[in-house]
Structures are given as structure tokens and as C-alpha cells.
Tab-separated table of C-alpha atoms in Angstrom:
chain	number	residue	atom	x	y	z
A	30	UNK	CA	-8.336	11.831	-25.965
A	31	UNK	CA	-8.532	8.168	-23.313
A	32	UNK	CA	-11.743	8.332	-21.869
A	33	UNK	CA	-12.444	6.413	-18.162
A	34	UNK	CA	-15.951	4.696	-18.111
A	35	UNK	CA	-18.572	7.116	-15.993
A	36	UNK	CA	-19.421	4.295	-13.117
A	37	UNK	CA	-15.237	4.727	-11.958
A	38	UNK	CA	-13.883	6.173	-8.696
A	39	UNK	CA	-11.471	8.613	-8.603
A	40	UNK	CA	-10.486	8.807	-4.946
A	41	UNK	CA	-6.787	9.968	-2.625
A	42	UNK	CA	-5.002	7.569	-0.325
A	43	UNK	CA	-4.146	7.806	3.163
A	44	UNK	CA	-2.908	5.936	6.081
A	45	UNK	CA	-2.949	7.126	9.629
A	46	UNK	CA	-0.270	6.773	11.391
A	47	UNK	CA	1.439	9.380	8.127
A	48	UNK	CA	-1.624	11.563	7.949
A	49	UNK	CA	-3.615	11.870	11.776
A	50	UNK	CA	-0.682	13.247	14.074
A	51	UNK	CA	-2.046	12.792	17.754
A	52	UNK	CA	0.333	9.642	17.845
A	53	UNK	CA	0.029	10.087	22.148
A	54	UNK	CA	-3.147	11.963	21.719
A	55	UNK	CA	-6.741	10.453	22.706
A	56	UNK	CA	-5.378	7.669	23.902
A	57	UNK	CA	-3.914	6.205	21.621
A	58	UNK	CA	-1.381	3.343	22.434
A	59	UNK	CA	2.589	3.053	21.329
A	60	UNK	CA	3.662	1.499	17.568
A	61	UNK	CA	7.013	0.043	16.880
A	62	UNK	CA	8.133	3.374	14.354
A	63	UNK	CA	6.625	5.864	17.351
A	64	UNK	CA	10.350	5.116	19.170
A	65	UNK	CA	11.920	4.167	16.718
A	66	UNK	CA	11.881	7.508	15.169
A	67	UNK	CA	12.535	9.338	17.549
A	68	UNK	CA	16.180	7.170	18.226
A	69	UNK	CA	17.191	7.791	14.324
A	70	UNK	CA	16.319	11.307	15.295
A	71	UNK	CA	15.551	12.016	11.609
A	72	UNK	CA	12.128	13.310	11.849
A	73	UNK	CA	8.294	12.227	13.646
A	74	UNK	CA	5.316	11.393	12.675
A	75	UNK	CA	4.551	14.462	14.265
A	76	UNK	CA	1.860	16.262	13.836
A	77	UNK	CA	2.006	14.328	9.964
A	78	UNK	CA	-0.701	16.467	8.004
A	79	UNK	CA	-3.152	16.438	11.509
A	80	UNK	CA	-5.689	14.468	9.744
A	81	UNK	CA	-6.911	14.100	13.519
A	82	UNK	CA	-8.049	17.299	13.735
A	83	UNK	CA	-8.476	18.273	10.686
A	84	UNK	CA	-10.483	15.825	8.625
A	85	UNK	CA	-13.133	18.114	8.326
A	86	UNK	CA	-11.171	20.731	5.772
A	87	UNK	CA	-9.710	17.283	4.037
A	88	UNK	CA	-13.382	15.804	3.564
A	89	UNK	CA	-14.420	19.544	2.496
A	90	UNK	CA	-11.403	20.043	0.069
A	91	UNK	CA	-12.557	16.327	-1.361
A	92	UNK	CA	-16.513	17.483	-1.902
A	93	UNK	CA	-15.635	20.817	-3.691
A	94	UNK	CA	-12.607	18.835	-6.386
A	95	UNK	CA	-14.520	15.968	-6.753
A	96	UNK	CA	-12.646	13.218	-4.998
A	97	UNK	CA	-15.395	10.473	-4.895
A	98	UNK	CA	-13.973	9.193	-1.783
A	99	UNK	CA	-10.866	8.364	0.465
A	100	UNK	CA	-8.204	5.612	1.256
A	101	UNK	CA	-7.738	5.248	5.058
A	102	UNK	CA	-7.354	3.473	7.890
A	103	UNK	CA	-8.216	2.493	11.296
A	104	UNK	CA	-4.480	2.707	14.006
A	105	UNK	CA	-5.185	-0.587	15.746
A	106	UNK	CA	-3.436	0.652	19.026
A	107	UNK	CA	-6.589	3.778	19.191
A	108	UNK	CA	-8.382	0.897	19.073
A	109	UNK	CA	-6.888	-1.429	21.297
A	110	UNK	CA	-3.491	0.033	22.644
A	111	UNK	CA	-1.978	-3.007	23.569
A	112	UNK	CA	-3.454	-4.787	20.841
A	113	UNK	CA	-5.984	-6.697	22.569
A	114	UNK	CA	-7.981	-6.356	26.169
A	115	UNK	CA	-9.534	-2.993	26.811
A	116	UNK	CA	-11.212	-1.057	24.374
A	117	UNK	CA	-10.104	2.557	23.704
A	118	UNK	CA	-13.768	4.161	23.329
A	119	UNK	CA	-12.408	7.919	22.308
A	120	UNK	CA	-10.753	6.141	19.478
A	121	UNK	CA	-13.755	4.559	18.629
A	122	UNK	CA	-15.728	7.577	18.570
A	123	UNK	CA	-12.966	9.542	16.276
A	124	UNK	CA	-13.310	7.656	13.410
A	125	UNK	CA	-17.733	6.848	13.745
A	126	UNK	CA	-16.688	11.430	13.542
A	127	UNK	CA	-14.722	10.390	10.476
A	128	UNK	CA	-17.089	8.086	8.895
A	129	UNK	CA	-19.959	10.588	9.888
A	130	UNK	CA	-18.724	13.695	8.355
A	131	UNK	CA	-17.449	11.440	4.823
A	132	UNK	CA	-21.014	10.728	4.430
A	133	UNK	CA	-21.728	14.775	5.155
A	134	UNK	CA	-19.660	15.151	2.541
A	135	UNK	CA	-20.504	12.442	0.144
A	136	UNK	CA	-16.933	10.901	0.380
A	137	UNK	CA	-16.586	7.098	0.335
A	138	UNK	CA	-14.534	5.730	3.018
A	139	UNK	CA	-12.287	2.751	1.982
A	140	UNK	CA	-11.194	1.089	5.459
A	141	UNK	CA	-8.104	-0.763	5.592
A	142	UNK	CA	-7.009	-2.327	9.430
A	143	UNK	CA	-3.604	-2.602	9.116
A	144	UNK	CA	-1.569	-0.537	7.461
A	145	UNK	CA	2.082	-1.058	8.687
A	146	UNK	CA	1.690	-0.271	12.425
A	147	UNK	CA	0.628	-2.888	14.977
A	148	UNK	CA	0.962	-1.701	18.202
A	149	UNK	CA	4.533	-1.624	19.871
A	150	UNK	CA	3.071	-5.109	23.171
A	151	UNK	CA	2.326	-7.035	19.944
A	152	UNK	CA	5.183	-5.743	17.290
A	153	UNK	CA	7.799	-6.201	19.978
A	154	UNK	CA	6.483	-9.467	20.488
A	155	UNK	CA	7.258	-10.764	17.041
A	156	UNK	CA	4.469	-9.052	14.573
A	157	UNK	CA	3.166	-10.831	12.397
A	158	UNK	CA	5.883	-13.551	12.844
A	159	UNK	CA	4.226	-14.589	15.462
A	160	UNK	CA	0.867	-16.608	15.089
A	161	UNK	CA	-0.521	-15.641	18.521
A	162	UNK	CA	-0.941	-12.379	17.081
A	163	UNK	CA	-2.735	-13.603	14.155
A	164	UNK	CA	-5.188	-14.203	16.741
A	165	UNK	CA	-4.972	-11.055	18.083
A	166	UNK	CA	-4.997	-9.292	14.517
A	167	UNK	CA	-8.965	-11.255	13.559
A	168	UNK	CA	-10.220	-10.380	16.560
A	169	UNK	CA	-8.940	-6.979	16.007
A	170	UNK	CA	-10.986	-7.324	12.326
A	171	UNK	CA	-14.011	-8.860	13.356
A	172	UNK	CA	-14.402	-6.110	16.071
A	173	UNK	CA	-14.429	-3.126	13.449
A	174	UNK	CA	-16.643	-5.184	11.240
A	175	UNK	CA	-19.222	-4.931	14.091
A	176	UNK	CA	-18.979	-2.107	15.534
A	177	UNK	CA	-18.307	0.320	12.109
A	178	UNK	CA	-21.469	-0.681	9.871
A	179	UNK	CA	-20.880	2.307	8.151
A	180	UNK	CA	-18.019	1.442	6.561
A	181	UNK	CA	-18.894	-0.538	2.901
A	182	UNK	CA	-15.501	-1.820	1.509
A	183	UNK	CA	-12.980	-3.206	3.710
A	184	UNK	CA	-8.940	-4.571	3.408
A	185	UNK	CA	-7.399	-6.722	5.195
A	186	UNK	CA	-3.796	-5.297	4.458
A	187	UNK	CA	-1.663	-2.625	3.176
A	188	UNK	CA	0.901	-4.241	0.697
A	189	UNK	CA	2.104	-7.634	2.834
A	190	UNK	CA	4.812	-7.419	1.045
A	191	UNK	CA	6.732	-4.357	1.916
A	192	UNK	CA	5.909	-4.975	5.949
A	193	UNK	CA	7.990	-8.555	4.971
A	194	UNK	CA	10.549	-7.714	2.495
A	195	UNK	CA	10.838	-3.828	4.903
A	196	UNK	CA	11.015	-5.168	7.705
A	197	UNK	CA	13.313	-8.294	7.621
A	198	UNK	CA	15.512	-8.144	4.421
A	199	UNK	CA	16.373	-4.366	3.611
A	200	UNK	CA	15.992	-3.259	6.733
A	201	UNK	CA	14.626	-0.408	6.383
A	202	UNK	CA	11.220	-0.370	8.820
A	203	UNK	CA	11.583	-1.727	12.158
A	204	UNK	CA	13.633	-3.818	13.634
A	205	UNK	CA	15.637	-3.592	11.129
A	206	UNK	CA	17.160	-7.351	9.903
A	207	UNK	CA	18.613	-7.542	6.919
A	208	UNK	CA	18.769	-10.689	4.241
A	209	UNK	CA	16.286	-12.688	6.417
A	210	UNK	CA	14.818	-14.580	3.990
A	211	UNK	CA	13.119	-17.257	5.713
A	212	UNK	CA	11.637	-14.557	8.442
A	213	UNK	CA	10.549	-12.562	5.445
A	214	UNK	CA	8.809	-15.338	3.425
A	215	UNK	CA	7.029	-16.263	7.500
A	216	UNK	CA	5.750	-12.913	7.646
A	217	UNK	CA	4.358	-13.022	3.557
A	218	UNK	CA	2.866	-16.896	4.990
A	219	UNK	CA	1.871	-15.886	8.071
A	220	UNK	CA	-0.139	-11.867	7.154
A	221	UNK	CA	-1.998	-14.429	4.251
A	222	UNK	CA	-3.526	-16.693	6.256
A	223	UNK	CA	-4.348	-13.778	8.355
A	224	UNK	CA	-6.114	-11.941	5.741
A	225	UNK	CA	-7.451	-15.161	4.556
A	226	UNK	CA	-9.384	-15.366	8.318
A	227	UNK	CA	-10.762	-12.263	8.597
A	228	UNK	CA	-12.621	-12.519	4.963
A	229	UNK	CA	-14.333	-15.386	6.185
A	230	UNK	CA	-15.132	-14.574	9.158
A	231	UNK	CA	-16.366	-10.971	7.265
A	232	UNK	CA	-18.716	-13.184	4.388
A	233	UNK	CA	-19.848	-15.825	7.336
A	234	UNK	CA	-21.334	-13.798	9.999
A	235	UNK	CA	-22.875	-11.865	6.496
A	236	UNK	CA	-21.692	-8.647	6.758
A	237	UNK	CA	-22.501	-5.888	4.375
A	238	UNK	CA	-20.241	-4.374	2.828
A	239	UNK	CA	-16.386	-5.635	0.037
A	240	UNK	CA	-13.712	-6.844	1.397
A	241	UNK	CA	-9.880	-7.821	0.221
A	242	UNK	CA	-6.886	-7.049	0.450
A	243	UNK	CA	-4.515	-4.642	-0.830
A	244	UNK	CA	-0.784	-5.936	-2.655
A	245	UNK	CA	2.067	-3.499	-3.720
A	246	UNK	CA	2.567	-4.750	-6.984
A	247	UNK	CA	5.744	-4.250	-8.970
A	248	UNK	CA	6.536	-5.728	-12.500
A	249	UNK	CA	9.530	-7.308	-13.160
A	250	UNK	CA	11.275	-8.389	-16.760
A	251	UNK	CA	14.449	-9.462	-17.456
A	252	UNK	CA	17.708	-6.819	-18.084
A	253	UNK	CA	18.432	-8.856	-20.916
A	254	UNK	CA	17.188	-11.869	-22.960
A	255	UNK	CA	19.822	-14.028	-21.693
A	256	UNK	CA	18.647	-18.168	-19.977
A	257	UNK	CA	20.181	-16.243	-16.903
A	258	UNK	CA	18.555	-13.500	-16.511
A	259	UNK	CA	15.409	-14.331	-17.377
A	260	UNK	CA	15.424	-17.182	-14.736
A	261	UNK	CA	16.397	-14.060	-11.832
A	262	UNK	CA	13.356	-12.118	-12.728
A	263	UNK	CA	11.194	-15.165	-12.278
A	264	UNK	CA	12.938	-15.082	-9.379
A	265	UNK	CA	12.072	-11.971	-8.491
A	266	UNK	CA	8.331	-12.227	-9.428
A	267	UNK	CA	8.040	-15.242	-7.898
A	268	UNK	CA	8.763	-13.765	-4.531
A	269	UNK	CA	7.335	-10.577	-4.586
A	270	UNK	CA	4.644	-11.347	-7.350
A	271	UNK	CA	2.691	-14.243	-7.353
A	272	UNK	CA	3.441	-15.726	-3.595
A	273	UNK	CA	0.444	-13.362	-3.473
A	274	UNK	CA	-1.444	-13.966	-6.336
A	275	UNK	CA	-1.556	-17.505	-5.703
A	276	UNK	CA	-2.098	-17.026	-2.240
A	277	UNK	CA	-5.152	-14.641	-2.748
A	278	UNK	CA	-6.344	-15.762	-5.360
A	279	UNK	CA	-5.480	-19.838	-5.353
A	280	UNK	CA	-5.339	-20.239	-1.518
A	281	UNK	CA	-2.381	-22.378	-2.369
A	282	UNK	CA	1.181	-21.765	-3.344
A	283	UNK	CA	1.504	-23.676	-7.433
A	284	UNK	CA	4.623	-25.878	-7.640
A	285	UNK	CA	6.110	-23.258	-9.607
A	286	UNK	CA	5.764	-20.826	-7.833
A	287	UNK	CA	7.118	-23.202	-4.346
A	288	UNK	CA	9.848	-24.135	-6.687
A	289	UNK	CA	11.566	-20.921	-6.562
A	290	UNK	CA	10.606	-19.722	-3.310
A	291	UNK	CA	12.354	-23.108	-2.005
A	292	UNK	CA	15.388	-21.932	-4.612
A	293	UNK	CA	15.918	-18.680	-2.814
A	294	UNK	CA	15.548	-19.792	0.250
A	295	UNK	CA	18.403	-22.608	-0.410
A	296	UNK	CA	20.589	-19.870	-1.475
A	297	UNK	CA	20.673	-18.251	1.542
A	298	UNK	CA	21.218	-21.959	3.187
A	299	UNK	CA	17.563	-21.784	4.755
A	300	UNK	CA	13.561	-23.345	4.698
A	301	UNK	CA	10.782	-23.133	5.859
A	302	UNK	CA	7.321	-24.822	6.365
A	303	UNK	CA	3.822	-23.672	6.346
A	304	UNK	CA	0.576	-25.539	8.194
A	305	UNK	CA	-1.533	-27.380	6.037
A	306	UNK	CA	-4.129	-26.963	7.735
A	307	UNK	CA	-3.608	-23.062	6.625
A	308	UNK	CA	-4.924	-23.639	3.530
A	309	UNK	CA	-8.001	-24.625	4.947
A	310	UNK	CA	-8.803	-21.027	5.494
A	311	UNK	CA	-6.951	-20.249	2.773
A	312	UNK	CA	-8.572	-22.437	-0.095
A	313	UNK	CA	-12.364	-20.469	1.801
A	314	UNK	CA	-10.952	-17.192	0.863
A	315	UNK	CA	-9.783	-17.287	-1.844
A	316	UNK	CA	-13.045	-17.440	-3.788
A	317	UNK	CA	-14.502	-14.293	-1.067
A	318	UNK	CA	-12.565	-11.080	-1.782
A	319	UNK	CA	-14.490	-9.161	-3.292
A	320	UNK	CA	-11.465	-7.246	-4.885
A	321	UNK	CA	-8.090	-6.091	-5.114
A	322	UNK	CA	-6.525	-3.615	-4.264
A	323	UNK	CA	-3.249	-2.812	-6.406
A	324	UNK	CA	-1.069	-0.316	-5.113
A	325	UNK	CA	1.996	0.283	-7.952
A	326	UNK	CA	4.773	2.686	-8.352
A	327	UNK	CA	7.094	1.510	-10.620
A	328	UNK	CA	8.430	-1.797	-12.699
A	329	UNK	CA	11.579	-3.398	-12.305
A	330	UNK	CA	14.562	-4.685	-14.543
A	331	UNK	CA	16.198	-7.992	-12.577
A	332	UNK	CA	19.929	-9.330	-14.217
A	333	UNK	CA	21.847	-12.389	-12.622
A	334	UNK	CA	23.680	-11.983	-9.861
A	335	UNK	CA	25.537	-14.411	-7.585
A	336	UNK	CA	26.795	-12.292	-5.278
A	337	UNK	CA	26.263	-11.661	-1.608
A	338	UNK	CA	23.082	-9.462	-0.673
A	339	UNK	CA	23.893	-5.288	-0.911
A	340	UNK	CA	21.744	-2.938	-0.959
A	341	UNK	CA	21.787	1.023	-0.564
A	342	UNK	CA	17.869	2.038	-0.112
A	343	UNK	CA	17.811	5.932	-1.764
A	344	UNK	CA	15.863	8.353	0.490
A	345	UNK	CA	16.901	11.805	0.099
A	346	UNK	CA	16.356	11.826	-3.592
A	347	UNK	CA	19.731	12.077	-4.244
A	348	UNK	CA	19.234	10.437	-7.351
A	349	UNK	CA	21.057	7.484	-9.366
A	350	UNK	CA	21.737	5.869	-5.584
A	351	UNK	CA	19.666	2.813	-4.913
A	352	UNK	CA	20.936	0.129	-5.390
A	353	UNK	CA	18.813	-4.029	-4.726
A	354	UNK	CA	21.383	-6.873	-4.901
A	355	UNK	CA	19.699	-10.425	-3.582
A	356	UNK	CA	21.348	-13.505	-3.143
A	357	UNK	CA	19.318	-16.515	-4.494
A	358	UNK	CA	17.324	-14.152	-6.749
A	359	UNK	CA	18.977	-11.278	-8.232
A	360	UNK	CA	20.181	-7.717	-9.316
A	361	UNK	CA	17.721	-4.661	-9.734
A	362	UNK	CA	18.835	-2.562	-12.341
A	363	UNK	CA	19.182	1.661	-13.490
A	364	UNK	CA	17.790	1.980	-16.456
A	365	UNK	CA	19.102	5.046	-18.380
A	366	UNK	CA	16.330	5.138	-21.011
A	367	UNK	CA	13.692	5.836	-18.846
A	368	UNK	CA	12.734	8.763	-16.935
A	369	UNK	CA	13.186	8.331	-13.091
A	370	UNK	CA	12.109	9.751	-9.637
A	371	UNK	CA	14.053	12.021	-8.072
A	372	UNK	CA	14.310	8.500	-5.425
A	373	UNK	CA	14.818	6.249	-8.554
A	374	UNK	CA	12.145	5.037	-9.131
A	375	UNK	CA	10.936	3.511	-13.095
A	376	UNK	CA	8.309	5.572	-14.506
A	377	UNK	CA	6.840	3.565	-16.798
A	378	UNK	CA	2.807	2.931	-17.247
A	379	UNK	CA	3.420	0.231	-19.690
A	380	UNK	CA	4.371	-2.042	-16.405
A	381	UNK	CA	0.295	-1.164	-15.157
A	382	UNK	CA	-1.092	-2.192	-18.004
A	383	UNK	CA	0.820	-5.257	-18.763
A	384	UNK	CA	0.006	-6.121	-15.122
A	385	UNK	CA	-3.899	-5.871	-15.265
A	386	UNK	CA	-3.237	-8.272	-17.687
A	387	UNK	CA	-1.903	-10.424	-16.697
A	388	UNK	CA	-4.013	-10.240	-13.471
A	389	UNK	CA	-7.030	-11.148	-15.551
A	390	UNK	CA	-5.185	-14.010	-17.515
A	391	UNK	CA	-3.859	-15.591	-14.677
A	392	UNK	CA	-6.037	-15.362	-11.806
A	393	UNK	CA	-9.045	-15.058	-13.787
A	394	UNK	CA	-11.274	-14.906	-10.314
A	395	UNK	CA	-10.291	-11.475	-9.940
A	396	UNK	CA	-13.368	-9.964	-9.496
A	397	UNK	CA	-12.731	-6.629	-9.480
A	398	UNK	CA	-9.510	-4.543	-9.325
A	399	UNK	CA	-9.217	-0.743	-7.389
A	400	UNK	CA	-5.461	1.245	-7.706
A	401	UNK	CA	-5.734	1.567	-4.208
A	402	UNK	CA	-1.743	3.998	-4.857
A	403	UNK	CA	-0.365	5.313	-7.431
A	404	UNK	CA	1.407	8.849	-7.378
A	405	UNK	CA	4.138	10.609	-7.840
A	406	UNK	CA	7.041	12.019	-5.241
A	407	UNK	CA	7.982	15.390	-5.879
A	408	UNK	CA	10.256	18.198	-4.442
A	409	UNK	CA	7.205	20.525	-4.604
A	410	UNK	CA	7.701	24.189	-5.399
A	411	UNK	CA	5.599	26.853	-3.082
A	412	UNK	CA	5.709	30.384	-4.034
A	413	UNK	CA	3.421	32.433	-2.484
A	414	UNK	CA	0.547	29.693	-2.194
A	415	UNK	CA	1.225	28.324	-5.577
A	416	UNK	CA	2.544	25.590	-6.394
A	417	UNK	CA	2.997	23.800	-10.285
A	418	UNK	CA	3.397	20.724	-11.025
A	419	UNK	CA	3.212	19.471	-14.321
A	420	UNK	CA	5.639	16.560	-14.183
A	421	UNK	CA	2.821	15.262	-11.231
A	422	UNK	CA	-0.037	15.535	-14.287
A	423	UNK	CA	2.225	14.184	-16.977
A	424	UNK	CA	2.860	10.958	-14.204
A	425	UNK	CA	-0.493	10.836	-13.747
A	426	UNK	CA	-1.366	10.832	-17.257
A	427	UNK	CA	0.375	8.147	-18.607
A	428	UNK	CA	-0.658	5.658	-15.878
A	429	UNK	CA	-4.211	6.309	-16.642
A	430	UNK	CA	-4.064	5.760	-19.894
A	431	UNK	CA	-1.972	2.941	-19.435
A	432	UNK	CA	-5.521	2.254	-16.683
A	433	UNK	CA	-8.000	3.204	-19.993
A	434	UNK	CA	-5.925	0.295	-22.606
A	435	UNK	CA	-6.240	-2.340	-19.502
A	436	UNK	CA	-10.151	-1.612	-19.178
A	437	UNK	CA	-10.518	-1.420	-22.916
A	438	UNK	CA	-9.098	-4.951	-22.570
A	439	UNK	CA	-11.541	-6.706	-20.820
A	440	UNK	CA	-9.951	-5.761	-17.071
A	441	UNK	CA	-12.329	-4.548	-14.304
A	442	UNK	CA	-10.636	-1.671	-13.150
A	443	UNK	CA	-13.060	0.218	-11.356
A	444	UNK	CA	-11.280	2.444	-9.186
A	445	UNK	CA	-7.649	4.928	-9.070
A	446	UNK	CA	-6.884	6.186	-5.709
A	447	UNK	CA	-4.221	8.678	-5.525
A	448	UNK	CA	-1.406	8.917	-3.387
A	449	UNK	CA	-1.289	10.616	-2.042
A	450	UNK	CA	-4.886	12.647	-0.912
A	451	UNK	CA	-2.801	15.457	0.542
A	452	UNK	CA	1.034	15.767	2.011
A	453	UNK	CA	1.835	13.584	4.270
A	454	UNK	CA	4.618	12.453	6.215
A	455	UNK	CA	7.465	9.273	4.841
A	456	UNK	CA	8.262	6.441	6.560
A	457	UNK	CA	11.708	6.613	5.623
A	458	UNK	CA	11.263	9.767	3.611
A	459	UNK	CA	10.039	11.744	6.079
A	460	UNK	CA	8.275	15.196	4.968
A	461	UNK	CA	10.553	16.088	1.636
A	462	UNK	CA	8.848	14.374	-0.510
A	463	UNK	CA	5.642	15.030	-1.273
A	464	UNK	CA	2.627	13.305	-2.885
A	465	UNK	CA	-0.318	14.671	-2.530
A	466	UNK	CA	-2.921	16.323	-4.531
A	467	UNK	CA	-2.894	19.178	-1.503
A	468	UNK	CA	-0.060	20.860	-0.552
A	469	UNK	CA	0.285	21.211	3.794
A	470	UNK	CA	2.237	23.897	5.289
A	471	UNK	CA	3.284	21.089	7.563
A	472	UNK	CA	4.087	24.658	10.251
A	473	UNK	CA	0.680	25.620	9.986
A	474	UNK	CA	-1.340	22.403	8.248
A	475	UNK	CA	-2.960	25.022	6.101
A	476	UNK	CA	-4.007	23.448	2.862
A	477	UNK	CA	-3.086	24.754	-0.431
A	478	UNK	CA	-4.762	22.970	-4.038
A	479	UNK	CA	-2.050	21.933	-6.437
A	480	UNK	CA	-2.346	22.699	-9.713
A	481	UNK	CA	-2.350	18.740	-10.121
A	482	UNK	CA	-5.908	18.850	-8.037
A	483	UNK	CA	-7.509	20.724	-10.266
A	484	UNK	CA	-6.619	18.500	-13.140
A	485	UNK	CA	-7.198	15.624	-10.698
A	486	UNK	CA	-10.731	17.211	-10.687
A	487	UNK	CA	-11.400	17.931	-14.062
A	488	UNK	CA	-10.525	14.474	-15.112
A	489	UNK	CA	-13.008	12.816	-12.337
A	490	UNK	CA	-15.801	15.911	-13.703
A	491	UNK	CA	-15.573	14.711	-16.891
A	492	UNK	CA	-13.828	11.510	-16.648
A	493	UNK	CA	-11.437	12.447	-19.425
A	494	UNK	CA	-7.988	12.152	-19.498
A	495	UNK	CA	-6.624	15.365	-20.650
């Protein structure tokens, strides 16, 4: 059995909109998701896991099950209902109360400033395509740094790539725009510029603590050894991985990255120009990131594709329905020889190992890494308060073994946050896709530890991957 370092953090991850509920309580302003979900008529984020009221119970469970840390976010519109201007003191007080409970329970909060929930006023005005909103984000970040002195670990953004692609490429998120590569790349860049500005403010004002960013990083492999498939995998990787890591750790986009991005854009008959002044802030920030957060759930195999963009996002858990073919990039293929979740997410722990080693080699100034999300969406079976989720334990064991191997090979991985601490609301799957260590009865809001919670506790206590 493999081991983890004695100081390795074992955490649980959440997000404000997916866990809090109370979407119109406590002076909170609206976000685009409120209206969008009502219009779709499938489900809403009310009451989600009711963390807004249940946080003392969830943090007590953390303490009991040896969960060192909680990853959580501050809802922007709970602090600034319109995204800027008047402060909602009730929201400020709420988060102070949560952090006080964290301290009481010896649980370290890792706090994300933006997790998919731009206030609606700003979202309707272009979200991060509108550079005025970068100013509002930076001001919000500075307010948080000044106000919440009890927070030591900050992350600027959660998953910049899924924000941009789900809003403007796949259309899975509001405003449901599909296949607009110009908007996708513009959003990616503007958010990386916003990240850099927030990091520089944090460092130049000498705030205590650490700051980083959380990227969703999914390795891309060629479907075959053919030059065409190798090229398609390179293009997919350039947009989804290299663009982000170049911006984070170089402060600019390498020639090879920009050549690939330009090829993708030209294939879609468009182009993007960046303000050269942005790179001044980005280069300054490139050596100031204290850590990198990695969200990793699966890997992709890519083959050449010359047709028009088409996709189907599996939101039902019906295996075999996912389709992803993007003009100018490639087609992500099915791998029938590898295990998958019900949502067609390939289970491939080796991909996380490959990713970690690559970052150490290609971006040596990465400093340290936390796995900020990883976990298995599963249709848990609840029988008289007992939830046996052995497939989730098998999944976790595989990924923990890959992390242990990477650490052995010199990658500085300092902790892991399972997605998710308790069952939460899912953006595109509602409530039938469960990830938590703790089962939530969404009718009563009662929590039940799953088999995996006891496994996780034992790993945390012994640092042995059993």
C-alpha cells in the first residue's frame, strides 16, 4: 500500500451556489443561474445542501471524519448584490460566522473568490467579455482580502476554461452560446488577466496568506499515432491546458501555443487580438502564485475531425451519449476499453500522474499543487441510512495512488480536496448525480456518512492508501 506525506492535507470541496441554497435570503443579489434554471424548468439551486443554515453540522462532520480543510467560495452577489457599489453587511457577517465555525472545528478554509456565479447585473453586461467587469472583480477581490483576514488560502477563480467553454463553446451554461471560439478565447484571456491583477494586488499590499488559481486540467492523448490525430490532440491541449498554464506561469502565450490558437480561430473564420499591456500584469504575477489548484476528473483521446462543430452533453447519466466534435480542433472519442462513469467520464488515474509530472517539467515555477477537485459522480443507493459506495472508493484509491507516485517522482503535491464534501446541486445534472462523502436527503437536509467517508477518514488518519 502506498503512503502520503504526513503533512498532506485531506479536504472536502464545495461551492457557494451549489451548496448554500438561500439564493434570495440574507440580502443576496441575483445571478444568471437563478433565472436560467427556472426557465429550463428542470431543477433549481434551492435549497441545494442548505449550507447557508447547515454549515455548523457540515463542519462538525469535517472534524469528526478528520477532514482537515474545506474548499468553499464567497458568493460575489452575497457581498455586492449588484457586483459593485453598496456592500451587503448581512452577507459579510455570514461568512465571518462560517470562518469562525471553521476555526472552532479546526478546519482550514480554502476560499475561492469566483466560482461560476457572476452577479446578474454584470453577467447581463457581458460578464468577462466586458473588461469593465474585470475592474469590478478586482475590486471585489481586494474587498475580500481586506475584510476576511481570517482566511489564509485564496484562489482567484475556479475553472476558467469551463467558464469560457460552457458559456460560449458548448452552451451548457447561460448564455447558451455555442461554437463561438472568439468569445471563448477572449473570455479565457480576460479572466487570466483578472487573475494576474488580483494576485499582484494581494502581493503588493503584503496581505498575509497565500494565493493561487484553480484550473480544470484534463490531459489530451492522440487517438492513434497518425500525424493527423497527434495534431488534433495538440490543438485541444493548447486551448484547454497550455493557454491557461502559459498565462499563469509565463505571463504570456508561447509561440507554439499562439500558433495553435490562431489555427483554431482561423478554422472558425475569426481572430482575437490581446492588449499588450495586459502582459505587464500577467508577467508580474507569473512568479507570484503560491500554489496551483488542479481540478481533474478525466482524460480525453482526440482524433482528427474536419466537419462542423457538433456535440451532445450527457446530463442524464445514460452511458454512451456524449459527443464532442469541434471544428478546427478535433473529436474526443469513446474508449470502450477503459472504465467510465454513467456520465461518460473516462476513469484514468494515469492521466493525473502524467499531468502532474508534465507541470513539474514544463512550468518549474509552479511552486506547489493542491488537487482541488477530483471525485466520482455516482447514483448512490440509500438503504435505511446506509450508503455503500465501493465504486467511489475504488475510484479514489486509483487517483490517490497516482498522486503518491507523482510525489515520489518529485512533484510537490501538498493536499487533496474531494468533490464533494457532501452531496451538492450540480449545474447541469441537478440532484441525481451525487459526489459527496456525506449523503444529503434534500427533502430533510439530513446528512448520512457514506462508506467512502469512513475510508477517507482512515486515509486521513494513517496517510496510507488502503
